[in-house]
Short mmCIF file of C-alpha atoms in Angstrom, two decimals:
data_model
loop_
_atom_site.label_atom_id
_atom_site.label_comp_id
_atom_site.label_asym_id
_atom_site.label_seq_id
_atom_site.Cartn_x
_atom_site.Cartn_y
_atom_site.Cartn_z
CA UNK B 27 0.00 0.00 0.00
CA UNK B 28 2.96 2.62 0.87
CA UNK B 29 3.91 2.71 -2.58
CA UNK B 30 0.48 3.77 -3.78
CA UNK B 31 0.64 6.92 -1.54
CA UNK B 32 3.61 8.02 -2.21
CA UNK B 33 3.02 8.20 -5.87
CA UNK B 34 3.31 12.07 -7.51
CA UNK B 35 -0.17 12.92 -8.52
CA UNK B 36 -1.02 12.12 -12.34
CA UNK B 37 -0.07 15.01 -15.11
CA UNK B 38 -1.05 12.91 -18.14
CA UNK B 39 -3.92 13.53 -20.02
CA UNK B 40 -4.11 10.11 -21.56
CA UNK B 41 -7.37 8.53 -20.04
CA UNK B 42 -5.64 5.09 -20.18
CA UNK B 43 -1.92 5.74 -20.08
CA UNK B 44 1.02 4.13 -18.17
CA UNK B 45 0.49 4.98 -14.45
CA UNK B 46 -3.51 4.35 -15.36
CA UNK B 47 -3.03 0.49 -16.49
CA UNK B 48 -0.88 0.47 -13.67
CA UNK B 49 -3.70 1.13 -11.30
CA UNK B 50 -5.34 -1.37 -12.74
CA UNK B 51 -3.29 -3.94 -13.04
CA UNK B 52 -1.15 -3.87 -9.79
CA UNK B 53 -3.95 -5.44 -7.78
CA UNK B 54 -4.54 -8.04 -9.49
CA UNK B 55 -1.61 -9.91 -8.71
CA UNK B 56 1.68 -8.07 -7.11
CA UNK B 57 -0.38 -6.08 -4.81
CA UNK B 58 -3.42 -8.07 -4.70
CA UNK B 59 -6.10 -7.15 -1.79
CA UNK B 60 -6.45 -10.73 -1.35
CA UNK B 61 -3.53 -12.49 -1.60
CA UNK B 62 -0.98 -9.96 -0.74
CA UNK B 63 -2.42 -7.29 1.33
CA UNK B 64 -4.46 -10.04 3.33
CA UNK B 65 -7.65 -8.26 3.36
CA UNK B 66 -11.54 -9.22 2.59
CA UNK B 67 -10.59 -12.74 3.63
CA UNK B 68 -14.07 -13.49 5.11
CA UNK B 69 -16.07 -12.63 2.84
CA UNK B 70 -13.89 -14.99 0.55
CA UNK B 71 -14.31 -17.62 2.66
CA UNK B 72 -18.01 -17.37 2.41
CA UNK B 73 -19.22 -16.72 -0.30
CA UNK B 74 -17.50 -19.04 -2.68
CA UNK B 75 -19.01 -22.46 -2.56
CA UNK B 76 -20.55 -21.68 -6.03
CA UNK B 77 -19.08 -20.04 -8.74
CA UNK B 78 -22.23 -17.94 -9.93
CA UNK B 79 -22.99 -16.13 -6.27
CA UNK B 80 -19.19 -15.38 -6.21
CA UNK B 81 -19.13 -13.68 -9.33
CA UNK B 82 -22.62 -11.48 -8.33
CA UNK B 83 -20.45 -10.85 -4.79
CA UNK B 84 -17.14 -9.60 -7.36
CA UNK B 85 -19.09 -7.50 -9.46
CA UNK B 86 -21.19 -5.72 -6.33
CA UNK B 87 -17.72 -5.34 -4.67
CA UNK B 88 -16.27 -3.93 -7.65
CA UNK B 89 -19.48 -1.38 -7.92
CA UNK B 90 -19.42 -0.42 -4.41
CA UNK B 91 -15.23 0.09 -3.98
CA UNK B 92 -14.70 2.00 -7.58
CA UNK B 93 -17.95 4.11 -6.74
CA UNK B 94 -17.24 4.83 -2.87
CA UNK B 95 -13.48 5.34 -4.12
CA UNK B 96 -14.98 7.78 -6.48
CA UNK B 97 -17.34 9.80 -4.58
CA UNK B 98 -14.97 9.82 -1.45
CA UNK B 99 -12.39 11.46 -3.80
CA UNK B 100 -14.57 14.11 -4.84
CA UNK B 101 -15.62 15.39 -1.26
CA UNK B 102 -12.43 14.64 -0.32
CA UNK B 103 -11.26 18.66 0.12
CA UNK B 104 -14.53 19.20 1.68
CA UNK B 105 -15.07 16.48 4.10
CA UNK B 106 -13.90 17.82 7.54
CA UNK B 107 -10.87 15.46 9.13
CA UNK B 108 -12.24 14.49 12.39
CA UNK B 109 -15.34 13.23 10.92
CA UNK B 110 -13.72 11.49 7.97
CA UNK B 111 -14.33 8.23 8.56
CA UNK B 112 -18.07 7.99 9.30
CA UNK B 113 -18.56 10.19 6.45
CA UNK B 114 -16.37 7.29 4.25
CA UNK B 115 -18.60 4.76 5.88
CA UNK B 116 -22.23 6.72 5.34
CA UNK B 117 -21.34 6.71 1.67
CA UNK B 118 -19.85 2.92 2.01
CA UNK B 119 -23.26 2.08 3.78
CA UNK B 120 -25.51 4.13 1.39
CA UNK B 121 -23.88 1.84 -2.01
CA UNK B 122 -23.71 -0.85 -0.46
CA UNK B 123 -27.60 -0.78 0.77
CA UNK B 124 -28.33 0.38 -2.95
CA UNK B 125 -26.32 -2.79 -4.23
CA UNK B 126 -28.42 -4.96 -1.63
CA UNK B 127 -31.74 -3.92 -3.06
CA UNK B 128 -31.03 -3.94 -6.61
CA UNK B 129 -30.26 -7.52 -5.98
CA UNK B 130 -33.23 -8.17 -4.09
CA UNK B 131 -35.21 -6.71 -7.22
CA UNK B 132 -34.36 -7.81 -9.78
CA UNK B 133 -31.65 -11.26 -8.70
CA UNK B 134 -33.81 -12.52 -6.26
CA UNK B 135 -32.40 -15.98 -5.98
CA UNK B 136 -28.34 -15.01 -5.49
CA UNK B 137 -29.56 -12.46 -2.97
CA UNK B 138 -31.05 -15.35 -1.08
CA UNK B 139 -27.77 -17.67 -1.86
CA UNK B 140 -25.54 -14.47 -0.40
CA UNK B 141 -27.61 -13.12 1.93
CA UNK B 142 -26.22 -11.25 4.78
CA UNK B 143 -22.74 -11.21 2.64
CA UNK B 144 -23.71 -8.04 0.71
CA UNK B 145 -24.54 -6.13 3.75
CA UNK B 146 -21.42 -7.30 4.91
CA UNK B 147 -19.58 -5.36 2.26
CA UNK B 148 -19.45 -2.67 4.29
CA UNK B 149 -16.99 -4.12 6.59
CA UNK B 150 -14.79 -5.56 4.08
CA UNK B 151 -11.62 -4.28 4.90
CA UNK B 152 -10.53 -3.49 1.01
CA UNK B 153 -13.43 -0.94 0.86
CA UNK B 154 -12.38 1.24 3.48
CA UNK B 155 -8.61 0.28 2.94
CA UNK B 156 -8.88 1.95 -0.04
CA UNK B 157 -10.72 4.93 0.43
CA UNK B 158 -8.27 5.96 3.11
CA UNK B 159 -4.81 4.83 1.50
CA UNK B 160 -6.08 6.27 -1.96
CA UNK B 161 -9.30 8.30 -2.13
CA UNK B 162 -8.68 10.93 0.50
CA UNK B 163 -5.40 11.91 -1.80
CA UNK B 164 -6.33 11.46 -4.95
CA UNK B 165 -8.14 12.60 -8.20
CA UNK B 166 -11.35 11.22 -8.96
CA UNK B 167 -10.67 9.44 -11.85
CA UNK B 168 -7.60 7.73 -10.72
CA UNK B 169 -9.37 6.79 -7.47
CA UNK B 170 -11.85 5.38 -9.75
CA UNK B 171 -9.16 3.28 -11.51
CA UNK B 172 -8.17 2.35 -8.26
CA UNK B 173 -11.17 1.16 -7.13
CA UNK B 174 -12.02 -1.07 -10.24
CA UNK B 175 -8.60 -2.19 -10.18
CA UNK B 176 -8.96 -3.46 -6.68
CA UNK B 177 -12.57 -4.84 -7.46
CA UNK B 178 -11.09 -6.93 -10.13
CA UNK B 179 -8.04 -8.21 -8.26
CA UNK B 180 -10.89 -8.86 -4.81
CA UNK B 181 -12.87 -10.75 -8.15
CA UNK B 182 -9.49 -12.66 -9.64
CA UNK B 183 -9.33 -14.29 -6.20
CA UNK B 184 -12.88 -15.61 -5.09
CA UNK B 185 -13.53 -16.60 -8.06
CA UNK B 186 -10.49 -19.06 -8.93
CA UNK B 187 -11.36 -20.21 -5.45
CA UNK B 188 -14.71 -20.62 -6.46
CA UNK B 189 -14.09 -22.57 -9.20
CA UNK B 190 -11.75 -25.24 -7.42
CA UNK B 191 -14.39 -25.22 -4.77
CA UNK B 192 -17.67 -26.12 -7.11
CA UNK B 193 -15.43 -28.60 -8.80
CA UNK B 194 -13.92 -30.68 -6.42
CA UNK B 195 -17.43 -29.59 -3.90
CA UNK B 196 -19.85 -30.33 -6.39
CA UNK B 197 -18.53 -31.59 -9.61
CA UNK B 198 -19.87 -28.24 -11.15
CA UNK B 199 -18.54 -25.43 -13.13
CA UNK B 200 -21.02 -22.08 -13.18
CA UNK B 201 -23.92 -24.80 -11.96
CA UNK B 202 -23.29 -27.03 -14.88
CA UNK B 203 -22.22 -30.84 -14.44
CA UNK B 204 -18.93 -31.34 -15.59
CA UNK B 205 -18.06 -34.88 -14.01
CA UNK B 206 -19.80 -37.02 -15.83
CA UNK B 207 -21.92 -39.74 -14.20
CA UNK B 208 -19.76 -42.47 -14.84
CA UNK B 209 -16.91 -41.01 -12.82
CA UNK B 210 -19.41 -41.23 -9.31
CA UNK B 211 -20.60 -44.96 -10.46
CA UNK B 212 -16.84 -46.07 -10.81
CA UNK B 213 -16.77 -44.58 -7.01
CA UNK B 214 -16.10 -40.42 -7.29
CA UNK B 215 -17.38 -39.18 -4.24
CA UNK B 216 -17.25 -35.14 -4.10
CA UNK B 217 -15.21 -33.39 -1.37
CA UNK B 218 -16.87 -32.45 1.18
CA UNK B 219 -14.23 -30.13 2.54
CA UNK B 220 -14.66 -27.73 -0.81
CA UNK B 221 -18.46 -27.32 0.75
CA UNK B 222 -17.41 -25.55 3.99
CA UNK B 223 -15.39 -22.20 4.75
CA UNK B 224 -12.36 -24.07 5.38
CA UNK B 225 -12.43 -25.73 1.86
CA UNK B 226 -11.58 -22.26 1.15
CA UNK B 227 -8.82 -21.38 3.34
CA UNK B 228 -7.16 -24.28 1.47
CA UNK B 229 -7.54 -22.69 -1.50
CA UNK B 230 -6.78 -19.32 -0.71
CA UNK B 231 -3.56 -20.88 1.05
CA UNK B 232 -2.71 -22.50 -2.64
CA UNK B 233 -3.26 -19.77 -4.23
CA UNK B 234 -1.06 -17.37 -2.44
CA UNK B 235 1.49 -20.34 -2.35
CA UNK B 236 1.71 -20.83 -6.21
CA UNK B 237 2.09 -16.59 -6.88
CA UNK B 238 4.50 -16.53 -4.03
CA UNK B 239 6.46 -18.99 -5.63
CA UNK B 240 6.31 -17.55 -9.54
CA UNK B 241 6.65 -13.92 -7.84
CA UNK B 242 9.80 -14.14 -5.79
CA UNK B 243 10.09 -10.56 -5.53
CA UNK B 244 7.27 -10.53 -2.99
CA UNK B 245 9.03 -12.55 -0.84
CA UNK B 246 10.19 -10.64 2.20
CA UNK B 247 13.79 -10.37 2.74
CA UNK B 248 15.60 -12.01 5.83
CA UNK N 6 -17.41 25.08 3.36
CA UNK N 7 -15.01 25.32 5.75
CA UNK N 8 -13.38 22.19 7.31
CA UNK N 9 -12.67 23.83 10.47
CA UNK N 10 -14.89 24.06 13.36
CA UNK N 11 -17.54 22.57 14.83
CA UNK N 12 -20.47 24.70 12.73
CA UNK N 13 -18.78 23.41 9.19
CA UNK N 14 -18.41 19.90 10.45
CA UNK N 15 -21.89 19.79 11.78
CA UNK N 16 -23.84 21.15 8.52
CA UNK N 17 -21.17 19.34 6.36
CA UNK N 18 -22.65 15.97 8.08
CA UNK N 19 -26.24 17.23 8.02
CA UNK N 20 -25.74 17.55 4.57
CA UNK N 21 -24.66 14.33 3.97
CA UNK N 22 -27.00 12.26 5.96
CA UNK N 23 -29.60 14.07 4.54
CA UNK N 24 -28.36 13.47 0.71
CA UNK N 25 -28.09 9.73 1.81
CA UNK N 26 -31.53 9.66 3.61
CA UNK N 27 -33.44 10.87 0.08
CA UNK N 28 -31.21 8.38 -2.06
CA UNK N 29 -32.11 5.72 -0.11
CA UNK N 30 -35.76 6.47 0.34
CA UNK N 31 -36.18 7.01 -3.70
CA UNK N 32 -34.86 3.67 -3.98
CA UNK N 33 -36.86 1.59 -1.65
CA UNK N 34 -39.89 2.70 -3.24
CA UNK N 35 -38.78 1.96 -6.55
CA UNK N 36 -37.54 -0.84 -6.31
CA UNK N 37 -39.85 -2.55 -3.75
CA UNK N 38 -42.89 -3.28 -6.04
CA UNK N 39 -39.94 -5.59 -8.06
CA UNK N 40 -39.21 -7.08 -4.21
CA UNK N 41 -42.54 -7.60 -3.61
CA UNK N 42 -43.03 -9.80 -6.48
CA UNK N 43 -40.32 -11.89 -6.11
CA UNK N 44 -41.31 -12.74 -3.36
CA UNK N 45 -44.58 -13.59 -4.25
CA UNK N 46 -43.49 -15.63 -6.91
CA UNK N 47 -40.98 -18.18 -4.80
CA UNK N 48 -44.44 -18.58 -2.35
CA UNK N 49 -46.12 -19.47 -5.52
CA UNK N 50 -43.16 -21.65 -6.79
CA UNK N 51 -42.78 -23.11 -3.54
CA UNK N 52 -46.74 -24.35 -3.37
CA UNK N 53 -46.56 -25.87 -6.63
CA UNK N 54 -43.80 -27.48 -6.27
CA UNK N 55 -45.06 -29.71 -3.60
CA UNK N 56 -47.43 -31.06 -6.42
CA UNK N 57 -44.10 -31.64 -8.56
CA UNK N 58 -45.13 -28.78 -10.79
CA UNK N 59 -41.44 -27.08 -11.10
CA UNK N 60 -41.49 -25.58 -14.40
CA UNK N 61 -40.29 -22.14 -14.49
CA UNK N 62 -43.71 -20.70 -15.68
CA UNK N 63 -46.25 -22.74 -13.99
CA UNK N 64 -46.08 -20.14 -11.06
CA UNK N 65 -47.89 -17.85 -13.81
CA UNK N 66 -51.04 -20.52 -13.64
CA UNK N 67 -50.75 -20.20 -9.99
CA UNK N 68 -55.00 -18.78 -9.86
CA UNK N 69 -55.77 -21.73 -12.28
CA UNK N 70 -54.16 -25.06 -11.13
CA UNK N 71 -54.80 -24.35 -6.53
CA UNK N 72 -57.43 -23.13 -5.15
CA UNK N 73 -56.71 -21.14 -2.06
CA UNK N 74 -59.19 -21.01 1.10
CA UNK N 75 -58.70 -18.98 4.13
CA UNK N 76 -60.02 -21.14 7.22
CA UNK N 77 -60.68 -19.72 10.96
CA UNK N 78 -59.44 -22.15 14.20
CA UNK N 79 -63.26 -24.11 13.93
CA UNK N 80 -61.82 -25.18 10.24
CA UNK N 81 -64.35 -22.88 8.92
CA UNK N 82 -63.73 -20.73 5.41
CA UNK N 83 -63.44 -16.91 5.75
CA UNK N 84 -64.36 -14.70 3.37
CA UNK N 85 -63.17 -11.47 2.12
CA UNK N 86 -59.33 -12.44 2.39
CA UNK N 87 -57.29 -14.09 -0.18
CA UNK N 88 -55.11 -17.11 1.08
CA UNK N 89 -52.26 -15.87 -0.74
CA UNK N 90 -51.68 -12.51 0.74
CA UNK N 91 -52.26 -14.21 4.12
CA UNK N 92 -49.11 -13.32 6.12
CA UNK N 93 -48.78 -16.49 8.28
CA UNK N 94 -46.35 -15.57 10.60
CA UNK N 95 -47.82 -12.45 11.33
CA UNK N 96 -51.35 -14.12 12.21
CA UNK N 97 -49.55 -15.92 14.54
CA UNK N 98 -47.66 -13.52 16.05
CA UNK N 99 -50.81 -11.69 16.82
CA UNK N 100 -51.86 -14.52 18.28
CA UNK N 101 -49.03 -15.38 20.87
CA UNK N 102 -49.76 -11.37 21.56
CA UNK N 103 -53.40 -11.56 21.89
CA UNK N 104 -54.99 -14.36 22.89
CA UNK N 105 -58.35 -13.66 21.69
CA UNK N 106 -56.92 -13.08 18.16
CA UNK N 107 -58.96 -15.13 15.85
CA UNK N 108 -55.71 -16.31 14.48
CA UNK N 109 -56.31 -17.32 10.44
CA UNK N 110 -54.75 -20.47 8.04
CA UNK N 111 -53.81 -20.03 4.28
CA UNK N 112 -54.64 -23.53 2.93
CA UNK N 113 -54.29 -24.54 -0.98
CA UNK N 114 -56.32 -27.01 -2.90
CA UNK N 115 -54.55 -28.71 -5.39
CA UNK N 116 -56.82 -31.56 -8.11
CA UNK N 117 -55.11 -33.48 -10.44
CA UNK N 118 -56.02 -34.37 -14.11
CA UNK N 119 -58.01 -37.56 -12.42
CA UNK N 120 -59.85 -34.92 -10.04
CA UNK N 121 -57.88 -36.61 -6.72
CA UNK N 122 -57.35 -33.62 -4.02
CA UNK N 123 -53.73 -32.74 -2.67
CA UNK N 124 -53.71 -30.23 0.40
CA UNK N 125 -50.78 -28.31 0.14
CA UNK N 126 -50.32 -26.48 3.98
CA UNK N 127 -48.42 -23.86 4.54
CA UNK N 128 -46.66 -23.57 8.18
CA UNK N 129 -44.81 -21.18 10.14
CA UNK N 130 -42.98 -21.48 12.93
CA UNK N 131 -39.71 -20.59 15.01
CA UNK N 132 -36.17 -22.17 14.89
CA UNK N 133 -33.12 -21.15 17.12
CA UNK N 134 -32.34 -18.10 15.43
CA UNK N 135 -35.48 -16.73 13.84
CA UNK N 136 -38.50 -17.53 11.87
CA UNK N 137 -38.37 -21.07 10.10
CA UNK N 138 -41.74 -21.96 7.50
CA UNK N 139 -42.45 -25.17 5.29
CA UNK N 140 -45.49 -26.21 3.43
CA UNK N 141 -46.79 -29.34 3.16
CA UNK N 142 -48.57 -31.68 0.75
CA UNK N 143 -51.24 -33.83 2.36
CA UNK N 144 -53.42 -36.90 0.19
CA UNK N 145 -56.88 -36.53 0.04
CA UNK N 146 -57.21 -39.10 2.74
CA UNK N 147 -55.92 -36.11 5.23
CA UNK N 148 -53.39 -38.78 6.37
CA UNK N 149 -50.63 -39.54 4.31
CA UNK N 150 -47.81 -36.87 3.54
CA UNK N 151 -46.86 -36.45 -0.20
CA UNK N 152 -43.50 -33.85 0.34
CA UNK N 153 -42.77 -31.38 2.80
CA UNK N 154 -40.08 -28.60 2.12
CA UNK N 155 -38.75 -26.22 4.91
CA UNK N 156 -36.59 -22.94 5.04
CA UNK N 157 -35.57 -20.66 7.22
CA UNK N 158 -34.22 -17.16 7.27
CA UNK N 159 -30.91 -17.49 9.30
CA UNK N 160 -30.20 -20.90 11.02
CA UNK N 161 -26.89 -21.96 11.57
CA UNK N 162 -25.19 -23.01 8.31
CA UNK N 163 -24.43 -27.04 8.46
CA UNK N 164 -26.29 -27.66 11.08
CA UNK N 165 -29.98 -25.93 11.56
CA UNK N 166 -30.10 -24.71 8.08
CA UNK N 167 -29.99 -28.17 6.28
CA UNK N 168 -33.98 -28.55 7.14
CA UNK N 169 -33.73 -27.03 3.86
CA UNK N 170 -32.19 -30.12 2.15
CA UNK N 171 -33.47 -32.62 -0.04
CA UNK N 172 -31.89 -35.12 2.69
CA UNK N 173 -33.88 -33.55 5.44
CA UNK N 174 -37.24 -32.98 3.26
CA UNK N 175 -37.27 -36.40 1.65
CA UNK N 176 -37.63 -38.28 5.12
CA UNK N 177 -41.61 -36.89 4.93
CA UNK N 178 -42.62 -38.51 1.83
CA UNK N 179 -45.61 -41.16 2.80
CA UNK N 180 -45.41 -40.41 6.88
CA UNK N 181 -48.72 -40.38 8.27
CA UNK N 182 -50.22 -37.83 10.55
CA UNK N 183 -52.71 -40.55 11.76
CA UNK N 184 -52.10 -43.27 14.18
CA UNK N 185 -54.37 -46.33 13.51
CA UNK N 186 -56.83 -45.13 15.50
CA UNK N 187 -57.51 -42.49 13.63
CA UNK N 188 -56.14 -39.46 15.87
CA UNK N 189 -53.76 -36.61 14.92
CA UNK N 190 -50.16 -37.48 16.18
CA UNK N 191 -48.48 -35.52 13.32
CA UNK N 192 -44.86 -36.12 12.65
CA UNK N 193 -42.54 -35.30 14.78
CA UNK N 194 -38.35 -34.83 14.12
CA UNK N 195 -36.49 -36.69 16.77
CA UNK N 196 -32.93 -38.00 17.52
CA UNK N 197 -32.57 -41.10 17.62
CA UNK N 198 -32.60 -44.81 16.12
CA UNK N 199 -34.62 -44.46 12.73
CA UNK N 200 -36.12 -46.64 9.87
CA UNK N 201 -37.86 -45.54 7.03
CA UNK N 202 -40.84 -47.61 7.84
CA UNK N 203 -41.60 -45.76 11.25
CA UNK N 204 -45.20 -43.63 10.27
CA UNK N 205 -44.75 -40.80 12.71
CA UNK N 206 -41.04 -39.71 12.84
CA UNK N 207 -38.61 -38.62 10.93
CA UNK N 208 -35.09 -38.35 11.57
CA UNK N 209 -33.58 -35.02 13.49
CA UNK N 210 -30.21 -32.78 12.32
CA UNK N 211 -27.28 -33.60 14.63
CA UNK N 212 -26.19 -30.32 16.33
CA UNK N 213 -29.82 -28.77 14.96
CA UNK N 214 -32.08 -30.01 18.20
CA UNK N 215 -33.45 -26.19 18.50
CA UNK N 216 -34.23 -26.60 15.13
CA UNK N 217 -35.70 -29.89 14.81
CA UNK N 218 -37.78 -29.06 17.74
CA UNK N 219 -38.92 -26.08 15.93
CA UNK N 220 -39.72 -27.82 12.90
CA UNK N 221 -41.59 -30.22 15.04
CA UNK N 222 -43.86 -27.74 17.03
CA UNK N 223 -44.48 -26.12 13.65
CA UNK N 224 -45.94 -29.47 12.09
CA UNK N 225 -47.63 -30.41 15.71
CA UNK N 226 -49.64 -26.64 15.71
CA UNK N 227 -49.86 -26.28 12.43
CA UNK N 228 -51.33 -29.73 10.54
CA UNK N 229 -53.82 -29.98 13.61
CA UNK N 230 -55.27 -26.50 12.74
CA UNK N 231 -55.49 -27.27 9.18
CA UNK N 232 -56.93 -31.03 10.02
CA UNK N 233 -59.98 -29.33 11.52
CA UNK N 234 -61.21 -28.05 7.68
CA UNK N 235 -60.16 -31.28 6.13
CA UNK N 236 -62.22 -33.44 8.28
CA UNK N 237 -65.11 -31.57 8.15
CA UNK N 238 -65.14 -31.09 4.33
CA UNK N 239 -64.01 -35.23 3.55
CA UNK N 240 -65.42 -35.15 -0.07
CA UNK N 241 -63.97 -30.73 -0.67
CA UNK N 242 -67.38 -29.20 -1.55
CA UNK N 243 -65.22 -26.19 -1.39
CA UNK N 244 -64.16 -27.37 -5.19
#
């Protein structure tokens, strides 16, 4: 995160240029929210027994940390320091509730499957991780990058974990079958680990395991 | 607007709570009539599908293929209330409130092609954490259950929450609510030694006893109440 802030505010004009696709593309794997800053973990635990849930949970994460990252950023002269971090939460709150009904409307069924996992959006750790190591001292549309970049990288994670978990939990990719019959009469049996929230820490554990060991640069030095 | 001070930092959070407030109220309204029908729909879906009828458009036929009845605690219809706005759990709340409260039953009439009845019962009840429902489908004999399914709005993953399993649900097919005597025993969840040939019980969820025992009261209140009207009307001149 240190190296975010202490990055010279953007001069170019380009509306995708270097330092743009940078904030993009930095979270998604060398500083990842998941896997590298350690944050959101609980909500990845959670929410990924199923691939299709997951990728509702990315995609309202990704709306609610590019859009708080945004608006936070434009008040962010205005809003006065000692009450900064309510205010960052009332806006948090007031996406996050939006994201919640919109779900309920018109996606009834994954709002059941995630239930009290959108609401919990608000306390997941990236959101407000962001808005105070990057919104508060940054333009708009950079925070904005920011945000989506972080969404994305949040998004990478859960749902490669999702997709080992669905597999190997319930022989399904995206709720279709894709071990065939014949594999459970010759004795498959699915794993019933992948079903509960520790299934997950597995994965997670993998995951951060295998990048780790491609990325050796992120290893800390003795 | 000036960050400083207590008057800035007051209006500046008046301001926003107040921009919040109207954002949030425009979008509850708009958005609940959407909500609303959802939810309508899954009680439809869930009715029909006691019967087996799971396409994704039967719930549209929903007036056509049940009939619904509203019946008072003598088992006698009600008029002027429609069975499927009924709020269940709210007539029984009133009740456990106000024990004079003529406390009301949503019950569903379901004939097949060859004109045999199917009572489909709705239920409500409480688990360990918060409300718990089901419905259930009873044989025109008022004896023999066809499928049951349960759900619940926040029991504990793994172990309450699986009354909303196929594993769970599946133990009610062809339980009786009748011992051979003819009285109401209904079917009750307990721990325990099991066989699938036992009429009256059905097996519990390890490390769920609140919510067995929930599920249990719920069928013991519930099926009685609903009993009364389907005694009393053995041949369904209501159809």
């Amino acid at each position: 995160m240190s190296e975010v802030l202490v990055q010279p505010p953007a001069e170019k004009k380009s509306l995708l240029g270097k330092k743009e696709r940078k904030l993009l593309t930095d979270p998604l794997s060398d500083n990842n929210p998941v896997t590298i800053q350690v944050l959101g973990i609980c909500s990845s635990l959670a929410v990924t027994t199923q691939m299709k849930p997951t990728m509702v949970m990315a995609i309202s994460v990704t709306a609610v940390v590019a859009l708080s990252n945004w608006v936070i950023s434009l008040m962010r002269n205005a809003i006065p320091p000692r009450i900064r971090i309510i205010v960052q939460l009332t806006v948090v709150s007031v996406l996050v509730i939006l994201v919640d009904q919109m779900l309920k409307a018109y996606m009834y069924d994954v709002s059941k499957q995630l239930s009290v996992f959108v609401g919990l959006i608000i306390t997941n750790c990236i959101v407000m991780g962001r808005l105070e190591a990057y919104a508060m001292g940054n333009k708009p549309y950079p925070s904005l990058l920011d945000g989506l970049g972080n969404g994305f990288g949040y998004g990478v994670v859960i749902l490669t974990v999702a997709f080992f978990r669905e597999l190997l939990g319930s022989g399904k990719v995206f709720g279709f079958k894709v071990i065939p019959d014949a594999m459970y009469e010759a004795g498959y049996v699915n794993n019933g680990l992948m079903m509960i929230p520790a299934g997950a820490l597995f994965v997670v554990a993998c995951y951060i395991w295998i990048q780790r060991s491609f990325a050796k640069h992120l290893e800390e030095k003795e | 607007m000036s960050s400083k001070g207590n008057s800035g930092t007051i209006v500046f959070a008046l301001v926003v709570t107040t921009l919040s407030a109207a954002l949030l109220a425009a979008a509850a309204t708009i958005l609940k009539p959407a909500q609303d029908e959802n939810v309508l729909k899954e009680k439809q879906q869930n009715i029909l599908s006691l019967v087996g009828l799971n396409g994704p458009n039967d719930y549209k036929k929903f007036e056509e293929l049940v009939q619904g009845v509203v019946i008072d605690d003598q088992g006698t219809p009600v008029q002027g209330v429609e069975a499927i706005s009924l709020d269940l759990a709210l007539e029984k709340k009133l009740k456990s409130k106000n024990p004079a409260y003529k406390v009301r039953y949503p019950l569903y009439i379901y004939k097949d092609q060859q004109g045999k009845v199917t009572y489909l019962l709705q239920m409500a009840g409480v688990g360990l954490w918060g409300p718990i429902w089901g419905y259930l489908a009873l044989d025109q004999d008022g004896n023999t259950v066809k499928s049951a399914i349960f759900d619940h709005k926040g029991e504990t993953p793994g172990l309450g929450a699986e009354i909303n399993t196929d594993g769970f649900e599946k133990q009610f097919n062809n339980k009786k609510v009748l011992n051979e005597q003819g009285q109401f025993v209904s079917v009750k969840v307990e721990k325990g030694k099991h066989d699938a040939s036992m009429p009256h019980t059905v097996d519990a969820i390890s490390g769920g006893t609140i919510t067995s025992n929930g599920v249990s009261k719920m069928l013991q209140e519930d099926i009685a109440f609903y009993l009364k009207y389907i005694q009393q009307n053995p041949n369904n001149q209501a159809l």
